[in-house]
Amino acid sequence: MSRFFQGSDSSSESSSDEEELYSGDEAPKAAEAEESSSEEEEDEDEESSSDDEGGKTGANRFLKEASDEDSESDEDKVTIVKSAKDKRFDELEGTIRLIENGEKIGDWNAINDQYDKMNRQIPVLMRDLDGKPPKMYVKTVAELETTVMEAFEKQKVTPKKTNPIAQKGLNALRQKIRKNNRDYSTEIETFRKDPDDYMKEDVVEEVVAAPKKPKKSLLQNENALDAGDDGFTMVGAGGKAMVYTPESILKHLRSIVESRGRKNTDRLEQIRVMEKLFDVSVNEYQRIRVLLVLIATRFDLTPGTGSQMSQEQWKLAQQEIAKLLDILDKNRDIVVVAEGAEEWEDDEKQPTITPGELFKVPGSVVSFVERLDDELTRVLQHVDPHTAEYVERLQDEGSLYTNIVRSQLYAERLKDEPRLDGSKDNVNRVVMRRLEHVYFKPATVIAKVEDDSWKAITAKLDSTITPRAQSSDTTTLVGKLASYLFGNADGIIRARAMLCQIYYLALHDNYYKARDMMLMSHLQETIGSFDVSTQILFNRTLTQVGLCAFRAGLVYECQTALQDICGSQRQKELLAQGLQMQRYSQITLEQERLERQRQLPFHMHINLELLECVYLTCSMLLEIPTLAQAGSSPDLKKRVISKSYRRMLEYHERQIFTGPPENTRDHVMQASKALAAGEWKKAAEFITSIKIWELVQKSAEIKEMLEAQIQEEGLRTYLFTYAPFYDTLSVQTLAGMFDLSESKVTALVSKMIHHEELAAALDQVNSAIIFRKGVELSRLQSLALTLSDKASGLIESNERVLEQRTQGTANAFERQGGRGGRGGGRGGARGGARGGFRGRGGGGGGSGFTGGALGNAIRAQ
Amino acid sequence: MAEPTTASAPLKEVQIEALVVMRIIKHSTSAFPTPATGCLLGMDVADNVGTQIQVTNCFPFPAAAPDQPPSQQEQQYYQQPTDAATLAAGAPRAKSNVAYQSEMVKYLREVNVDAQSVGWYISTSMGNFVNQNFIENQFFYQKVTDEKTVALVFDVGRSSAGSLSLKAYRLSPSFMASYREGKFNTEAIQKSNLRYQDILVELPLQIHNSHLLTSFLHQLPQPPPTKNALDFPSSIVDLTHDPNISSNPLAPNLDHLDLSIDPFMEKTCDLLLDSIEAHQTEQNNAQYYQRSLAREQTKIQAWQAKRKQENQLRGQQKQPLLDENEWTKLFKLPQEPSRLESMLVGRQVEQYARQVDGFSAVVSGKMFGVRGTMLPGDIA
């Protein structure tokens, strides 16, 4: 409508108000007419479909319907059709009037627009009039031609300044008219000869034309109307509307397939055509063919990686795949296979399908399902996970899962089909997809999804790999899927299946099983050679195993499992849960795009904050005793368990003022400080007050476990830190301090003594710990040991340099002699160092030995 | 006062007034652990053997003003200790201090103090002074023609252990020549035959007291006659104190027998470890250089061989020959890392080793003494 206003605006001179009003009024009227007619049309459709909901499917219902309605409600139809037609004529009239107005004021631009509009309306009207153009149209066109010629001539003679827009419109119009009028030359001729006579005839014709209508096949009529209402028309070469008949289906399909991938093909239009083709198709073969192309075209709607499928299209595709699977299940003689099927070349003839013999159609159901899955994933990647839209789209996963299960059944059937040399590939792929939809979900969710999908599948069908009866037991389901793939697939799919199963086991607290499988798989060595998404899956699995270990209270195992992922500061990237913003990154746009594609949808994410919290807590439980044990010895740096934790701890200690903890990290750091000082209660309080534990199942148990761990580690830390100040220490006191049972304390202390972490003995009679004094290496001694190590390292590197230099020269021998002597010195140093270590047992003698070691090292230098 | 010196006479020793020593000690200990630097004034006296530097006065340098703008306050906050140290160590050659020095000398001349600059002093701890800064400072003084300057190093750490540690150093002439050229690659070092031992020359140092002071020392009042009755103890420490041992620091007492091996050795070990680490870094640099050099050389050789073949072919075809030395333009050899740092590390390690040597000599003497008192039979 804005177009109209634009048009009248541009005519700066003499457009009166009335005219403007008029042109403004006309357009909505026309639009209304169009709308109402389409509404009526829809109503009609709905009526008819509601009539036969009981069982009739596919195009059958339309065929039957045609005959039904012929008998009962012809009159209704006719009136509706007629009114639609009348409205169309009104519309045309309105357009023509606008053109005339434009002529009066010389607004060629507006005329040009209206002319285009009129030409668009014409084909429908022509169909109504048996291929003849309406009289009004011919009249307008003929008059317009003369006006345009005149105007053009006038301009040539007096080249006065005209509005450039109008000028442009005029030129365009002239060319269009010249081209267009050729088609109607005969009509225009007759009109020119005798305008009045021609117009009179029209009235008669129209009366005649109306009753003709109902005689045409209703089906065709309906299609034509649909086409008209949707604002486009299929115009054949002869200007006739296309007719969809069961016979021409294959031809249509071929033309659509051929236009695939070309530019400027209107895919939506093709889809609409195919929807109609599907409705008119008479046998199963046609339906399958139509569906195959239709689904593919739907997927073609969203090319590239930037855009996603709309929910509506996705749902339609999903339903069509379901329909396809339905048909295929009913007609077991027709199979859709990717390989070994020949294209049906003859468009005119239908293939004859003999029962009992397999007829192959090229295509791949599994690929469709995979594509469907990919599309959904892509959508989920892009939708903000905190909106209702995400949830809505996520709900589609249920139907997708049903489709996957069904296509699995189908693939299984094909595989077992003796007449096909069915490869296992399809089954593997679809089973993998199914596994990938299952492995990260909790058992209850899987059970629900399974239940729903089996309900949606007819009771006759059953799977050999995952029988219907066992669908409620999710563990066996995952196990069966994985073991099937493990037995039948190879390479990456096999590895992925393994990882999925491990992930599932870890998620459901089967730590030892998961760990054993992880170790047995030997994937750690080869994972570098797999593709990125498998590596991500590996990372996820490893993380999940770590979290599982944590839930099981195995701190050390948890820390080692999470070390690689969490210690690297690149969790997001490694788990594909968001892009890491790196300051000095050299990633190109291409790489970034790829990375974006790899991202997991939000519902698959592992909570990163929880992960960090678990990792830091484990690191704390391991690091704090180690730090206490190392004390201030120079090889302190060597025994770093978690570098990132150390860094954070250092940063925390550097702070001048530490406020109350705010985030997880603060909590853990303050707990670390308290633990290092032996205040286990405070540490436990800090740790248990972290909010994120609520996200873990059985959070109360986790907290209890953590408290117990903190008590034990607190005890160890205390002993390491304060052992030098005690001569004896009663077990009872210790037990009281750390709220542990005496037997537990005894066990812990015995363990420490056994590992030679603590120079003490247990007095079981008095139940006390007796510390031995002077056993620890003094700082000087340990420094001296480090120094001798360094010195010998220096000598070695010097010798290496010398070796390089003297290679193959005559002097080599002499120098080697010298080196032998040095080697001896070095040996002495080593011996001395060993002596120093042995000296630990002997008490004070240690210092003498180490002195010797140092002396040797220096002399050797 | 002193007759004009001949430029050729080498420096043979340094004589320093006791007052100057006291002032250096005071300045250094108050500034510890930041290194303190100051200027030495005095004159040089030449006789037929060599020149003697007489240090008669000194004044401290203020720490050089920081170069960076104060906007980076946070960074400064964290790096303050190191920054202050480097700033203080770099003070003698800082521009602001040169002006300060000349100003100061001008004023001192007015009160009739010796106004000839004879060098500078720096305080250190446990002999940790051989580094680029020290070298640059001394070079700054020594590069002037006809100079007679010396660097005094006062070791706060060791002096606090009991005995004064004050040393005088100069850069050796061969090192000066090399440093002037600024070349410390393998070739240059091989040619000049410079070793880490040759960087610094230590000069003998004498502490000189004026006759007036000596006579005063000799006339120090004798300790008062011992009383028969003991003083009432003023504190608990007095109770544990043996009244027979004089508390007068100048009189012989047990403090001299204090061993304190551990702190000294620990500190030295720490420093040694640091030095070794630095050495390893240098070594890695050198190795990296050598590897890349070798790589580059094989490339060049391959190129040369190819060019030669091509020229042979061209010679047969009577075409003009191509330049065989073009590789100098095509290939760029990697820059050899300076060996100065590793030499300094070597010198520093030597310094530590000497320190330990000296220390152990004293300590073992003491230990034998202790052993003697504990096992009288053996000795007798």
PDB file of C-alpha atoms in Angstrom, chain B residues 52-136:
ATOM      1  CA  GLN B  52      98.033   4.805  45.716  1.00  0.00           C
ATOM      2  CA  ILE B  53      94.473   6.044  46.023  1.00  0.00           C
ATOM      3  CA  GLN B  54      93.703   7.753  49.247  1.00  0.00           C
ATOM      4  CA  VAL B  55      90.022   7.930  50.040  1.00  0.00           C
ATOM      5  CA  THR B  56      89.447  10.702  52.483  1.00  0.00           C
ATOM      6  CA  ASN B  57      85.756  11.447  52.210  1.00  0.00           C
ATOM      7  CA  CYS B  58      82.504  10.153  50.821  1.00  0.00           C
ATOM      8  CA  PHE B  59      78.884  11.050  50.396  1.00  0.00           C
ATOM      9  CA  PRO B  60      75.873   8.926  49.474  1.00  0.00           C
ATOM     10  CA  PHE B  61      73.932   9.087  46.232  1.00  0.00           C
ATOM     11  CA  PRO B  62      70.227   9.524  46.378  1.00  0.00           C
ATOM     12  CA  ALA B  63      68.345   6.757  44.584  1.00  0.00           C
ATOM     13  CA  ALA B  64      67.797   7.715  40.973  1.00  0.00           C
ATOM     14  CA  ALA B  65      64.355   9.015  40.104  1.00  0.00           C
ATOM     15  CA  PRO B  66      62.119   6.378  38.571  1.00  0.00           C
ATOM     16  CA  ASP B  67      61.825   6.649  34.827  1.00  0.00           C
ATOM     17  CA  GLN B  68      58.298   5.373  34.323  1.00  0.00           C
ATOM     18  CA  PRO B  69      55.339   7.678  34.843  1.00  0.00           C
ATOM     19  CA  PRO B  70      53.410   7.222  38.082  1.00  0.00           C
ATOM     20  CA  SER B  71      50.279   6.074  36.264  1.00  0.00           C
ATOM     21  CA  GLN B  72      51.261   2.437  36.596  1.00  0.00           C
ATOM     22  CA  GLN B  73      50.887   2.558  40.299  1.00  0.00           C
ATOM     23  CA  GLU B  74      49.526  -0.905  40.763  1.00  0.00           C
ATOM     24  CA  GLN B  75      52.339  -2.457  38.857  1.00  0.00           C
ATOM     25  CA  GLN B  76      54.767  -0.457  40.844  1.00  0.00           C
ATOM     26  CA  TYR B  77      53.232  -1.654  43.999  1.00  0.00           C
ATOM     27  CA  TYR B  78      54.034  -5.230  43.207  1.00  0.00           C
ATOM     28  CA  GLN B  79      57.439  -4.642  41.757  1.00  0.00           C
ATOM     29  CA  GLN B  80      58.624  -2.076  44.162  1.00  0.00           C
ATOM     30  CA  PRO B  81      61.377  -4.075  45.831  1.00  0.00           C
ATOM     31  CA  THR B  82      63.095  -5.033  42.618  1.00  0.00           C
ATOM     32  CA  ASP B  83      62.547  -1.638  41.139  1.00  0.00           C
ATOM     33  CA  ALA B  84      64.068   0.104  44.100  1.00  0.00           C
ATOM     34  CA  ALA B  85      67.029  -2.254  43.980  1.00  0.00           C
ATOM     35  CA  THR B  86      67.762  -1.698  40.332  1.00  0.00           C
ATOM     36  CA  LEU B  87      67.237   2.006  40.683  1.00  0.00           C
ATOM     37  CA  ALA B  88      69.599   2.224  43.614  1.00  0.00           C
ATOM     38  CA  ALA B  89      72.196   0.064  41.932  1.00  0.00           C
ATOM     39  CA  GLY B  90      72.019   2.181  38.816  1.00  0.00           C
ATOM     40  CA  ALA B  91      72.344   5.423  40.755  1.00  0.00           C
ATOM     41  CA  PRO B  92      76.056   6.198  40.164  1.00  0.00           C
ATOM     42  CA  ARG B  93      75.655   6.557  36.421  1.00  0.00           C
ATOM     43  CA  ALA B  94      72.227   8.125  36.431  1.00  0.00           C
ATOM     44  CA  LYS B  95      72.136  11.542  34.838  1.00  0.00           C
ATOM     45  CA  SER B  96      70.567  13.306  37.770  1.00  0.00           C
ATOM     46  CA  ASN B  97      73.277  11.967  40.038  1.00  0.00           C
ATOM     47  CA  VAL B  98      76.104  13.190  37.868  1.00  0.00           C
ATOM     48  CA  ALA B  99      74.809  16.700  38.323  1.00  0.00           C
ATOM     49  CA  TYR B 100      74.270  16.059  41.990  1.00  0.00           C
ATOM     50  CA  GLN B 101      77.817  14.821  42.329  1.00  0.00           C
ATOM     51  CA  SER B 102      79.414  17.857  40.715  1.00  0.00           C
ATOM     52  CA  GLU B 103      77.265  20.133  42.811  1.00  0.00           C
ATOM     53  CA  MET B 104      78.219  18.282  45.947  1.00  0.00           C
ATOM     54  CA  VAL B 105      81.908  18.357  45.075  1.00  0.00           C
ATOM     55  CA  LYS B 106      81.670  22.084  44.526  1.00  0.00           C
ATOM     56  CA  TYR B 107      80.255  22.654  47.988  1.00  0.00           C
ATOM     57  CA  LEU B 108      82.774  20.355  49.594  1.00  0.00           C
ATOM     58  CA  ARG B 109      85.596  22.197  47.949  1.00  0.00           C
ATOM     59  CA  GLU B 110      84.392  25.345  49.623  1.00  0.00           C
ATOM     60  CA  VAL B 111      84.852  23.743  53.049  1.00  0.00           C
ATOM     61  CA  ASN B 112      88.283  22.605  51.973  1.00  0.00           C
ATOM     62  CA  VAL B 113      87.668  18.895  51.539  1.00  0.00           C
ATOM     63  CA  ASP B 114      89.499  16.885  48.887  1.00  0.00           C
ATOM     64  CA  ALA B 115      87.405  17.379  45.823  1.00  0.00           C
ATOM     65  CA  GLN B 116      88.738  14.741  43.483  1.00  0.00           C
ATOM     66  CA  SER B 117      86.372  11.893  42.750  1.00  0.00           C
ATOM     67  CA  VAL B 118      88.208   8.625  43.185  1.00  0.00           C
ATOM     68  CA  GLY B 119      85.352   6.227  42.625  1.00  0.00           C
ATOM     69  CA  TRP B 120      82.183   4.955  44.211  1.00  0.00           C
ATOM     70  CA  TYR B 121      81.001   2.426  46.698  1.00  0.00           C
ATOM     71  CA  ILE B 122      78.127  -0.023  46.758  1.00  0.00           C
ATOM     72  CA  SER B 123      76.717  -2.224  49.457  1.00  0.00           C
ATOM     73  CA  THR B 124      75.845  -5.830  48.827  1.00  0.00           C
ATOM     74  CA  SER B 125      74.849  -8.942  50.646  1.00  0.00           C
ATOM     75  CA  MET B 126      76.821 -12.166  50.636  1.00  0.00           C
ATOM     76  CA  GLY B 127      78.976 -11.130  47.721  1.00  0.00           C
ATOM     77  CA  ASN B 128      76.076 -10.888  45.324  1.00  0.00           C
ATOM     78  CA  PHE B 129      77.337  -7.939  43.373  1.00  0.00           C
ATOM     79  CA  VAL B 130      78.906  -9.179  40.143  1.00  0.00           C
ATOM     80  CA  ASN B 131      76.295  -8.211  37.628  1.00  0.00           C
ATOM     81  CA  GLN B 132      75.712  -6.033  34.646  1.00  0.00           C
ATOM     82  CA  ASN B 133      74.914  -3.023  36.787  1.00  0.00           C
ATOM     83  CA  PHE B 134      78.164  -3.128  38.666  1.00  0.00           C
ATOM     84  CA  ILE B 135      80.131  -3.501  35.480  1.00  0.00           C
ATOM     85  CA  GLU B 136      78.363  -0.620  33.831  1.00  0.00           C
TER      86      GLU B 136
END
